[in-house]
Amino acid sequence: MTQTLEPAPGTQVGPSPARQRVERWLADLESALTSGDVERAAGLFAPTCFWRDLVAFTWNIKTVENRDGVTDLLRETAARTGASSFRITEGEEPEEADGVTTAFFTFETAVGRGSGLLRLTDEGAYTFLTTLDELKGYEERRGPTRPKGVEHGAFKNRVTWKEKRTAEIEGIGRDRQPYVVVIGGGQGGIALGARLRALDIDHVVLDKHPRPGDQWRSRYKSLCLHDPVWYDHLPYLPFPPNWPVFSPKDKIGDWLEMYTRVMEINYWGSSPAKKATWDDDAKEWSIVVDRNGEEIVLRPKQLVFALGVSGKPNIPELPGQDIFRGEQHHSSQHPGPDPYKDKRVVVIGSNNSAFDICGALWEVGADVTMVQRSSTHVVKSDSLMELGLGDLYSERAVAAGITTHKADTIFASLPYRILADVQRPIYEAIKERDKEYYERLEKAGFWLDWGDDGSGLFMKYLRRGSGYYIDVGVGELVANGEIPVKHGQVVALTEDAVRLDTGEELPADVVVYATGYGSMNALAADIIGKEMAEKVGKVWGLGSGTTKDPGPWEGEERNMWKPTQQEGLWFHGGNLHQSRYYSLYLALQLKARQVGLDTPVYGLQESYHPY
């Protein structure tokens, strides 16, 4: 005799409604794409919608908005992309909340495999992220395809791994030409170098400093990362579980040096690039490099500037700088506080570097004053970690199964057009949580702001790369009056003071210009020339029309990680998170060109604003 067991009350039998809804939508999209019915495919999106594509359809990093944007993208790209096999990601069950169904998915194109994230409402897809993850036949050499590392057997005149690596690095520009030259050997160039190695792209990363990590070692000694460890992993090799939440600069420098070696990145230290010219007939660059005093000419097909976010130090030219009897230097050259014990130090600026330097000077007993020239957004580190990043990048996120890749995908799926709306409630909560702290800061005379539209730190970073301080403790010294703040523009130096436009003079033995940096493409212009830099236009910024981010709206970081108006010229960088995430998509674009795939670019970045 057999017995049929009825499911317990409330037990789900078969796919959930959310899963059925997503599966139906993905099937309808694939059917429309396969049949070439662009209008039907676009009709699956909500009237107000955002499709963000990272290389998969567009060979670009591009966001289109609303159904007309989706229609235009598909008319140009659908037939040649050949997207198919849309499936919910294995092991990821769609979630439903507040009328929105969210699902991770995978798909294939004619040349690659991809993944993405869908947010679906009753009106259709609200946000849609598609990313190219690998190229068919040109997958990264890892896991099952990792290098063997040794050829077993007995061979005369065997060449060891070390001998091969030495020959590979020293043979660049002599025995062979690299396909890619990366100018800038900080975390951006190093992260990209790791991706290029994994994709078997011959490359060299150039830097003026002797060793990887020297960019960090050379900064003021109190510098630490203000971003938490979960946000800062490099590709392939995450920080170990006992790594500190906030990394001291020298520890980061040592990690980057170790990483460069173990990831087998072709890295040339003490090798600044002097000049780069493009040969439009040969479709290659000619790059003059000072390699430890020897001039070498490299001829790659692709040139990448990996310059972080910042360019040249902004050092104001002021009357009286030539007669000032004390010491003056930019924050990038600040050696640390020890030489200035008992000195009168005026720090011009009120953002991250200014606060860090003021705090360290206060600790050794210097008489330090901060000059604030414009308002600053300040957020306490603990509040930012808990309310701003904690859902994606924290120990509790890891415990909840949010891997770094999953967190990156969720974050990337939020189009920049709506990101300010997403961020604003976070900063409203922070403002309320730390209300008493902000009241004390303002009572001490500090000028606070929350961004042009109240959207806080991250939007300021994306739009202009400046104007904020993540408070790791020095804000309390300002709020308590232990570090006085003076307001105004600096108009001159005297023999022993800083003069403000208010008429006030601040006695000084030392002046530190914590006045930020220019655009990264100004540094590039020194190498590629002003004419080519202006052809490319502004690098960084979204075109939001807010302070220091002039329109028109672009919807992506201008000229970053994607094709520019100059063939063979790319820009890469950002913070550690962006260097990790976007290095993959830049490397895939470079690999596709190396192996001769057709890479028609949809929505090539126009040139806006001089560099």
XYZ file of C-alpha atoms in Angstrom:
611
model
C 0.000 0.000 0.000
C 1.267 3.490 -0.825
C 0.452 6.721 0.914
C 0.337 10.171 -0.695
C 1.685 12.899 1.544
C 0.057 16.286 1.116
C 2.381 19.297 1.383
C 2.221 21.190 4.616
C -0.005 24.271 4.590
C 1.869 27.242 3.107
C 4.520 25.091 1.413
C 5.551 26.365 -2.030
C 5.059 23.768 -4.773
C 6.870 24.479 -8.038
C 8.440 27.744 -9.090
C 7.542 30.818 -7.102
C 5.425 33.535 -8.749
C 8.500 35.767 -8.803
C 10.526 33.110 -10.604
C 7.726 32.474 -13.090
C 7.458 36.200 -13.793
C 11.186 36.541 -14.459
C 11.403 33.388 -16.559
C 8.491 34.570 -18.692
C 10.070 38.001 -19.167
C 13.467 36.578 -20.128
C 11.842 34.135 -22.547
C 9.818 36.932 -24.137
C 12.948 39.060 -24.508
C 14.888 36.227 -26.115
C 12.021 35.456 -28.463
C 11.774 39.100 -29.549
C 15.525 39.376 -30.067
C 15.707 36.110 -32.006
C 12.905 37.200 -34.337
C 14.390 40.657 -34.768
C 11.295 42.362 -33.348
C 12.932 45.382 -31.718
C 9.643 47.116 -30.901
C 8.331 44.057 -29.075
C 11.573 43.752 -27.120
C 11.482 47.439 -26.147
C 7.843 47.019 -25.113
C 8.979 44.628 -22.379
C 10.565 47.607 -20.610
C 8.684 50.071 -18.436
C 8.008 53.521 -19.959
C 10.557 54.934 -17.519
C 13.482 52.520 -17.574
C 17.256 52.229 -17.674
C 19.413 49.713 -19.502
C 23.071 49.770 -18.470
C 25.332 47.709 -20.716
C 28.960 46.919 -19.977
C 30.425 45.829 -23.329
C 28.035 42.913 -24.025
C 25.764 44.640 -26.572
C 27.489 47.968 -27.174
C 31.259 47.323 -27.024
C 31.068 50.321 -24.757
C 30.004 51.289 -21.256
C 26.649 52.842 -21.936
C 23.311 53.551 -20.273
C 20.179 54.243 -22.307
C 16.986 55.590 -20.802
C 13.308 54.849 -21.451
C 11.781 52.839 -24.261
C 13.070 55.076 -27.045
C 16.622 54.601 -25.739
C 16.161 50.824 -25.568
C 14.718 50.815 -29.091
C 17.667 52.754 -30.481
C 20.214 50.514 -28.746
C 18.567 47.341 -30.032
C 18.167 48.618 -33.588
C 21.896 49.214 -33.718
C 23.151 46.184 -31.798
C 20.650 43.320 -31.487
C 21.317 41.550 -34.798
C 25.089 41.505 -34.479
C 25.084 40.705 -30.737
C 23.103 37.482 -31.138
C 22.057 37.382 -27.489
C 20.429 34.115 -26.369
C 20.148 31.574 -23.550
C 18.793 34.021 -20.972
C 18.480 32.097 -17.710
C 18.068 32.918 -14.034
C 21.489 32.503 -12.429
C 21.868 29.061 -10.896
C 21.383 29.157 -7.133
C 19.906 32.686 -7.156
C 16.187 32.821 -6.463
C 14.405 36.007 -7.607
C 13.250 38.266 -4.797
C 10.148 40.400 -4.592
C 9.668 43.521 -2.473
C 7.590 46.689 -2.790
C 6.244 45.682 -6.175
C 9.706 45.061 -7.683
C 11.023 41.634 -8.642
C 14.818 41.437 -8.677
C 16.713 38.633 -10.395
C 20.263 37.777 -11.404
C 20.567 36.146 -14.830
C 23.084 34.805 -17.339
C 23.073 34.887 -21.130
C 25.290 34.351 -24.149
C 26.183 36.425 -27.173
C 27.733 35.393 -30.467
C 31.210 36.004 -29.049
C 30.883 35.762 -25.291
C 29.090 34.892 -22.089
C 27.510 37.444 -19.816
C 25.392 38.064 -16.772
C 23.248 40.791 -15.328
C 20.543 41.930 -12.995
C 16.896 42.702 -13.740
C 14.412 44.782 -11.731
C 10.915 44.058 -12.985
C 7.684 45.923 -12.181
C 4.115 45.541 -13.416
C 4.989 47.988 -16.208
C 8.005 45.999 -17.370
C 11.742 46.122 -16.759
C 12.687 49.160 -14.691
C 16.462 48.563 -14.602
C 18.403 46.098 -16.718
C 22.144 45.471 -16.363
C 24.033 43.386 -18.927
C 27.751 42.655 -18.616
C 30.166 40.724 -20.796
C 32.032 38.348 -18.486
C 34.237 36.407 -20.932
C 34.970 35.863 -24.612
C 34.357 32.442 -26.116
C 37.657 30.790 -26.949
C 39.608 33.457 -25.095
C 38.659 32.753 -21.501
C 40.880 33.829 -18.633
C 43.567 31.321 -17.745
C 42.307 30.301 -14.341
C 40.544 27.360 -12.733
C 40.457 24.480 -15.260
C 42.502 26.502 -17.778
C 45.208 27.679 -15.377
C 48.831 27.396 -16.580
C 50.524 24.112 -15.740
C 53.656 25.915 -14.526
C 56.112 23.202 -15.522
C 56.805 20.865 -18.403
C 57.386 17.430 -16.916
C 60.180 15.357 -18.332
C 63.917 15.762 -18.838
C 65.109 18.446 -21.284
C 68.530 19.778 -22.090
C 69.008 23.485 -21.511
C 65.726 23.753 -19.623
C 64.581 27.335 -19.042
C 63.203 27.921 -15.556
C 60.152 29.972 -14.645
C 62.340 32.757 -13.264
C 64.457 32.843 -16.407
C 61.331 33.063 -18.555
C 59.917 35.900 -16.450
C 63.166 37.846 -16.595
C 63.371 37.408 -20.364
C 59.735 38.394 -20.770
C 60.107 41.655 -18.860
C 63.518 42.610 -20.273
C 62.577 41.664 -23.833
C 59.822 44.285 -24.036
C 60.772 46.884 -26.622
C 63.776 44.824 -27.693
C 62.721 41.328 -28.747
C 59.044 42.190 -29.168
C 56.509 44.974 -28.783
C 53.718 44.743 -26.208
C 50.134 44.934 -27.394
C 49.174 47.251 -24.493
C 51.172 49.879 -22.639
C 49.687 51.093 -19.360
C 50.990 54.427 -18.085
C 50.544 54.571 -14.322
C 51.503 51.807 -11.922
C 49.215 52.493 -8.972
C 46.302 50.277 -8.014
C 44.545 50.974 -11.334
C 47.429 49.989 -13.559
C 48.238 46.988 -11.380
C 44.635 45.717 -11.351
C 44.455 46.077 -15.120
C 47.827 44.366 -15.490
C 46.469 41.348 -13.614
C 43.496 41.168 -15.991
C 45.756 41.457 -19.032
C 47.962 38.634 -17.734
C 44.927 36.398 -17.177
C 43.831 37.042 -20.770
C 47.281 36.417 -22.282
C 47.667 40.004 -23.482
C 51.286 41.077 -23.824
C 51.637 44.278 -21.817
C 53.841 46.488 -19.744
C 52.857 48.804 -16.884
C 55.039 51.922 -16.618
C 55.597 54.023 -13.525
C 58.043 56.729 -12.512
C 58.502 55.312 -8.996
C 61.088 52.543 -8.432
C 58.761 49.952 -6.864
C 55.074 49.065 -7.057
C 53.321 50.676 -4.120
C 55.681 53.638 -3.910
C 52.791 55.920 -4.854
C 51.333 55.064 -1.442
C 54.592 54.930 0.484
C 55.502 58.452 -0.620
C 52.364 60.095 0.843
C 52.084 61.650 4.315
C 52.676 59.041 6.978
C 49.246 59.185 8.636
C 47.414 58.294 5.422
C 45.057 55.308 5.622
C 42.357 54.122 3.281
C 39.010 55.561 4.300
C 37.148 52.790 2.457
C 36.688 49.423 4.219
C 38.497 46.237 3.271
C 35.404 44.528 1.798
C 35.155 47.328 -0.764
C 38.831 47.308 -1.733
C 39.789 43.798 -2.889
C 41.918 43.485 -6.025
C 41.037 41.028 -8.836
C 41.606 37.317 -8.187
C 43.432 37.754 -4.881
C 41.296 39.235 -2.068
C 42.820 40.562 1.125
C 43.179 37.835 3.785
C 40.470 37.584 6.479
C 42.707 39.126 9.136
C 43.458 42.217 7.035
C 42.533 45.434 8.883
C 39.280 47.178 8.020
C 41.170 50.360 7.098
C 44.549 49.825 5.478
C 47.572 51.992 6.351
C 49.292 53.404 3.280
C 52.529 51.450 3.690
C 50.639 48.203 4.157
C 48.773 48.884 0.906
C 52.098 49.696 -0.768
C 53.571 46.368 0.313
C 50.447 44.508 -0.814
C 50.599 46.104 -4.269
C 54.271 45.165 -4.608
C 53.582 41.574 -3.585
C 50.513 41.401 -5.839
C 52.470 42.672 -8.847
C 54.988 39.872 -8.415
C 52.686 36.949 -7.699
C 50.233 37.945 -10.447
C 53.177 38.100 -12.909
C 52.426 41.621 -14.104
C 55.000 43.063 -16.507
C 55.951 46.127 -14.476
C 58.657 48.666 -15.220
C 59.532 50.897 -12.305
C 61.672 54.038 -12.688
C 60.321 54.216 -16.241
C 58.283 57.361 -16.911
C 56.729 57.805 -20.346
C 57.980 61.019 -21.935
C 55.998 61.275 -25.160
C 53.402 59.280 -27.083
C 52.339 59.799 -30.708
C 49.779 57.911 -32.784
C 50.527 56.627 -36.286
C 47.180 56.462 -38.042
C 48.583 54.469 -40.967
C 50.294 51.788 -38.886
C 47.529 51.947 -36.222
C 50.049 51.964 -33.416
C 51.637 54.238 -30.844
C 55.229 55.338 -30.526
C 55.993 55.858 -26.823
C 59.318 57.211 -25.630
C 60.200 55.756 -22.219
C 63.055 56.665 -19.884
C 63.889 53.174 -18.595
C 66.305 53.755 -15.727
C 68.107 56.380 -17.791
C 67.971 54.440 -21.081
C 65.636 55.683 -23.814
C 63.430 52.904 -25.186
C 60.690 53.329 -27.781
C 57.633 51.099 -27.396
C 55.152 50.575 -30.233
C 51.918 49.134 -28.816
C 48.532 49.050 -30.507
C 46.760 50.223 -27.361
C 47.666 52.869 -24.778
C 45.958 53.100 -21.378
C 46.372 55.951 -18.933
C 45.794 54.571 -15.429
C 46.037 57.728 -13.354
C 43.536 57.161 -10.548
C 41.083 60.050 -10.360
C 43.461 62.956 -9.948
C 46.017 64.663 -12.116
C 48.606 67.312 -11.366
C 48.624 68.917 -7.925
C 46.747 72.216 -7.820
C 49.242 74.682 -6.379
C 47.947 78.253 -6.298
C 50.187 81.045 -7.517
C 50.115 83.776 -4.881
C 51.859 87.081 -4.394
C 54.540 86.782 -1.748
C 55.331 83.089 -2.224
C 58.859 84.154 -3.147
C 59.372 86.154 0.059
C 57.742 83.770 2.540
C 60.538 82.759 4.909
C 59.025 79.442 6.011
C 58.398 76.166 4.225
C 55.556 75.647 1.744
C 54.521 72.518 -0.119
C 51.519 70.704 -1.618
C 49.833 67.937 0.389
C 51.174 65.369 -2.101
C 54.699 66.268 -0.940
C 53.845 66.478 2.765
C 56.377 64.317 4.664
C 54.312 63.873 7.802
C 54.046 65.869 11.022
C 57.317 65.113 12.817
C 59.437 68.012 11.446
C 56.778 70.528 12.460
C 56.395 69.982 16.188
C 55.815 73.373 17.863
C 55.608 75.081 14.436
C 52.776 77.335 13.272
C 51.244 75.509 10.302
C 48.484 76.839 8.048
C 46.752 74.139 5.975
C 44.855 75.574 3.015
C 41.931 73.290 2.217
C 39.190 71.413 4.047
C 38.790 68.011 2.409
C 40.251 64.555 3.173
C 43.959 65.408 2.898
C 43.558 68.657 4.829
C 41.831 66.908 7.722
C 44.343 64.044 7.800
C 47.311 66.400 7.795
C 45.773 68.744 10.387
C 45.043 65.814 12.692
C 48.548 64.410 12.460
C 50.077 67.857 13.068
C 47.852 68.363 16.119
C 48.988 65.017 17.519
C 52.665 66.075 17.563
C 51.933 69.463 19.103
C 51.998 71.761 16.085
C 49.932 74.948 16.175
C 47.754 74.156 13.178
C 45.011 76.198 11.488
C 42.723 75.045 8.660
C 41.663 77.528 5.970
C 38.279 76.638 4.494
C 37.653 78.283 1.127
C 34.313 76.601 0.318
C 31.887 74.239 2.008
C 32.733 70.579 2.576
C 30.613 67.459 2.925
C 31.583 65.553 6.070
C 30.380 62.102 7.062
C 31.517 59.994 10.006
C 33.282 56.815 8.980
C 31.190 54.580 11.245
C 27.937 56.022 9.906
C 29.071 55.657 6.313
C 30.184 52.062 6.881
C 26.911 51.067 8.557
C 24.316 53.017 6.586
C 26.065 53.653 3.284
C 28.061 50.494 2.553
C 27.008 47.896 5.114
C 24.368 46.130 3.021
C 26.926 45.286 0.331
C 30.447 45.678 1.723
C 30.773 44.577 5.352
C 31.155 41.513 7.534
C 27.390 41.238 7.870
C 27.045 41.343 4.077
C 29.568 38.509 3.760
C 27.647 36.537 6.406
C 24.469 37.069 4.382
C 26.083 35.543 1.289
C 26.899 38.786 -0.495
C 30.130 37.984 -2.310
C 32.294 40.755 -3.699
C 31.107 39.976 -7.233
C 27.469 39.977 -6.176
C 27.887 43.263 -4.330
C 29.619 44.778 -7.355
C 26.807 43.603 -9.638
C 24.093 45.075 -7.415
C 25.946 48.370 -7.184
C 26.635 48.510 -10.933
C 22.979 47.805 -11.697
C 21.912 51.189 -10.315
C 22.040 53.672 -13.209
C 23.643 57.001 -12.381
C 20.471 58.913 -13.277
C 18.652 57.491 -10.246
C 21.635 56.929 -7.969
C 21.252 60.343 -6.322
C 17.671 59.416 -5.391
C 18.921 56.154 -3.909
C 21.691 57.879 -1.966
C 19.665 60.803 -0.590
C 17.719 58.838 2.056
C 21.000 57.348 3.310
C 22.427 60.778 3.987
C 19.190 62.003 5.518
C 19.497 59.110 7.982
C 23.155 59.957 8.625
C 22.258 63.604 9.189
C 19.699 62.611 11.811
C 21.893 59.980 13.435
C 24.808 62.421 13.891
C 22.729 65.559 14.376
C 24.538 66.695 17.525
C 27.938 66.262 15.857
C 26.930 68.390 12.870
C 25.525 71.075 15.130
C 28.855 71.298 16.953
C 30.792 71.454 13.681
C 28.670 74.339 12.433
C 28.836 76.092 15.789
C 32.630 75.940 15.480
C 32.255 77.814 12.200
C 32.743 74.940 9.767
C 30.840 75.270 6.476
C 28.950 72.029 5.799
C 27.166 70.849 2.696
C 25.481 67.626 1.564
C 26.114 67.985 -2.152
C 24.166 70.195 -4.531
C 21.094 67.978 -4.236
C 21.617 66.417 -0.808
C 22.891 63.138 -2.249
C 26.101 63.089 -0.236
C 29.596 61.780 -0.583
C 29.475 59.168 -3.318
C 27.722 61.406 -5.832
C 30.280 64.136 -5.117
C 32.999 61.599 -5.812
C 31.429 60.448 -9.080
C 30.648 63.948 -10.281
C 33.798 65.847 -9.334
C 36.134 63.632 -7.289
C 36.448 66.184 -4.478
C 34.645 68.220 -1.832
C 34.282 65.757 1.037
C 35.854 64.283 4.169
C 35.240 60.841 5.647
C 35.712 61.630 9.319
C 38.013 59.187 11.066
C 38.312 61.414 14.134
C 39.725 64.796 13.187
C 36.279 66.309 12.795
C 35.957 66.180 16.573
C 39.050 68.374 16.912
C 37.428 70.941 14.628
C 34.090 70.705 16.415
C 35.825 71.159 19.778
C 37.801 74.149 18.534
C 41.155 72.433 19.016
C 41.871 72.898 15.321
C 40.615 76.401 14.457
C 39.011 77.015 11.075
C 39.377 80.295 9.202
C 37.295 81.217 6.167
C 38.172 83.026 2.979
C 40.365 82.980 -0.071
C 44.115 83.204 0.307
C 45.264 86.330 -1.519
C 48.949 86.551 -0.573
C 51.786 85.390 1.613
C 53.912 87.767 3.631
C 57.310 86.956 5.066
C 55.710 85.109 7.978
C 51.943 84.912 7.438
C 49.059 83.903 5.171
C 46.770 86.767 4.199
C 43.057 86.141 3.507
C 40.654 88.228 1.456
C 38.950 89.130 4.742
C 42.076 91.070 5.652
C 43.026 88.606 8.382
C 46.637 87.428 8.547
C 47.502 83.986 9.917
C 51.055 83.696 11.328
C 52.822 80.732 9.732
C 56.120 78.906 9.725
C 54.767 76.315 7.287
C 52.063 76.477 4.585
C 50.537 73.246 3.280
C 48.506 73.526 0.083
C 45.844 70.828 0.493
C 44.279 72.270 -2.617
C 43.551 69.093 -4.526
C 44.456 68.009 -8.024
C 43.590 68.826 -11.598
C 41.944 66.528 -14.116
C 43.805 63.359 -15.010
C 43.736 64.266 -18.691
C 45.967 67.257 -17.985
C 48.644 64.723 -17.048
C 47.884 62.795 -20.222
C 48.234 65.997 -22.252
C 51.867 66.270 -21.159
C 52.492 62.975 -22.964
C 50.036 62.881 -25.890
C 49.857 66.632 -26.480
C 47.202 69.254 -25.929
C 45.533 68.739 -29.310
C 44.849 65.051 -28.734
C 43.773 65.649 -25.139
C 41.228 68.208 -26.336
C 40.042 65.770 -29.004
C 39.205 63.327 -26.205
C 37.746 66.011 -23.943
C 36.910 65.891 -20.269
C 37.695 62.736 -18.340
C 35.571 61.911 -15.260
C 32.199 63.310 -14.279
C 28.665 62.416 -15.330
C 27.549 65.682 -16.897
C 25.121 66.262 -14.026
C 25.218 70.047 -14.238
C 26.219 70.248 -10.575
C 29.284 72.010 -9.175
C 32.435 71.111 -11.152
C 30.478 68.594 -13.278
C 29.187 70.580 -16.262
C 26.598 69.123 -18.609
C 25.366 67.834 -20.926
C 24.296 64.605 -19.258
C 26.395 61.597 -20.220
C 25.126 59.029 -17.727
C 28.498 57.299 -17.364
C 31.913 58.437 -16.209
C 33.220 60.381 -19.166
C 35.893 58.547 -21.165
C 36.575 56.017 -18.410
C 37.103 52.300 -19.185
C 35.667 52.642 -22.696
C 36.592 53.810 -26.213
C 37.449 57.480 -26.654
C 37.481 59.778 -29.682
C 41.130 58.808 -30.156
C 41.563 55.309 -31.524
C 43.701 53.096 -29.305
C 43.543 55.466 -26.306
C 41.875 54.489 -23.027
C 41.559 55.776 -19.465
C 41.366 53.547 -16.402
C 41.369 54.228 -12.683
C 39.198 55.364 -9.831
C 39.293 53.976 -6.317
C 40.213 50.374 -5.509
C 36.631 49.198 -6.020
C 36.392 50.763 -9.477
C 39.873 49.564 -10.419
C 38.855 46.014 -9.528
C 35.455 46.006 -11.215
C 35.985 47.972 -14.407
C 39.409 46.523 -15.171
C 37.650 43.374 -16.411
C 35.531 45.221 -18.960
C 38.451 47.277 -20.218
C 40.597 44.151 -20.524
C 37.867 42.351 -22.501
C 37.634 45.262 -24.937
C 41.390 45.144 -25.418
C 41.395 41.349 -25.860
C 38.659 41.510 -28.469
C 40.716 43.955 -30.496
C 43.881 41.915 -30.060
C 42.282 38.794 -31.547
C 40.541 40.677 -34.341
C 36.914 40.485 -33.267
C 34.546 43.015 -34.789
C 33.916 45.647 -32.108
C 31.464 48.259 -33.467
C 30.981 50.828 -30.711
C 27.465 52.007 -29.940
C 27.209 55.495 -28.446
C 30.861 56.531 -28.664
C 31.619 59.193 -26.050
C 31.425 62.677 -27.553
C 34.071 65.245 -26.699
C 32.762 67.699 -24.130
C 34.765 70.519 -22.560
C 38.502 71.139 -22.815
C 40.714 68.811 -20.844
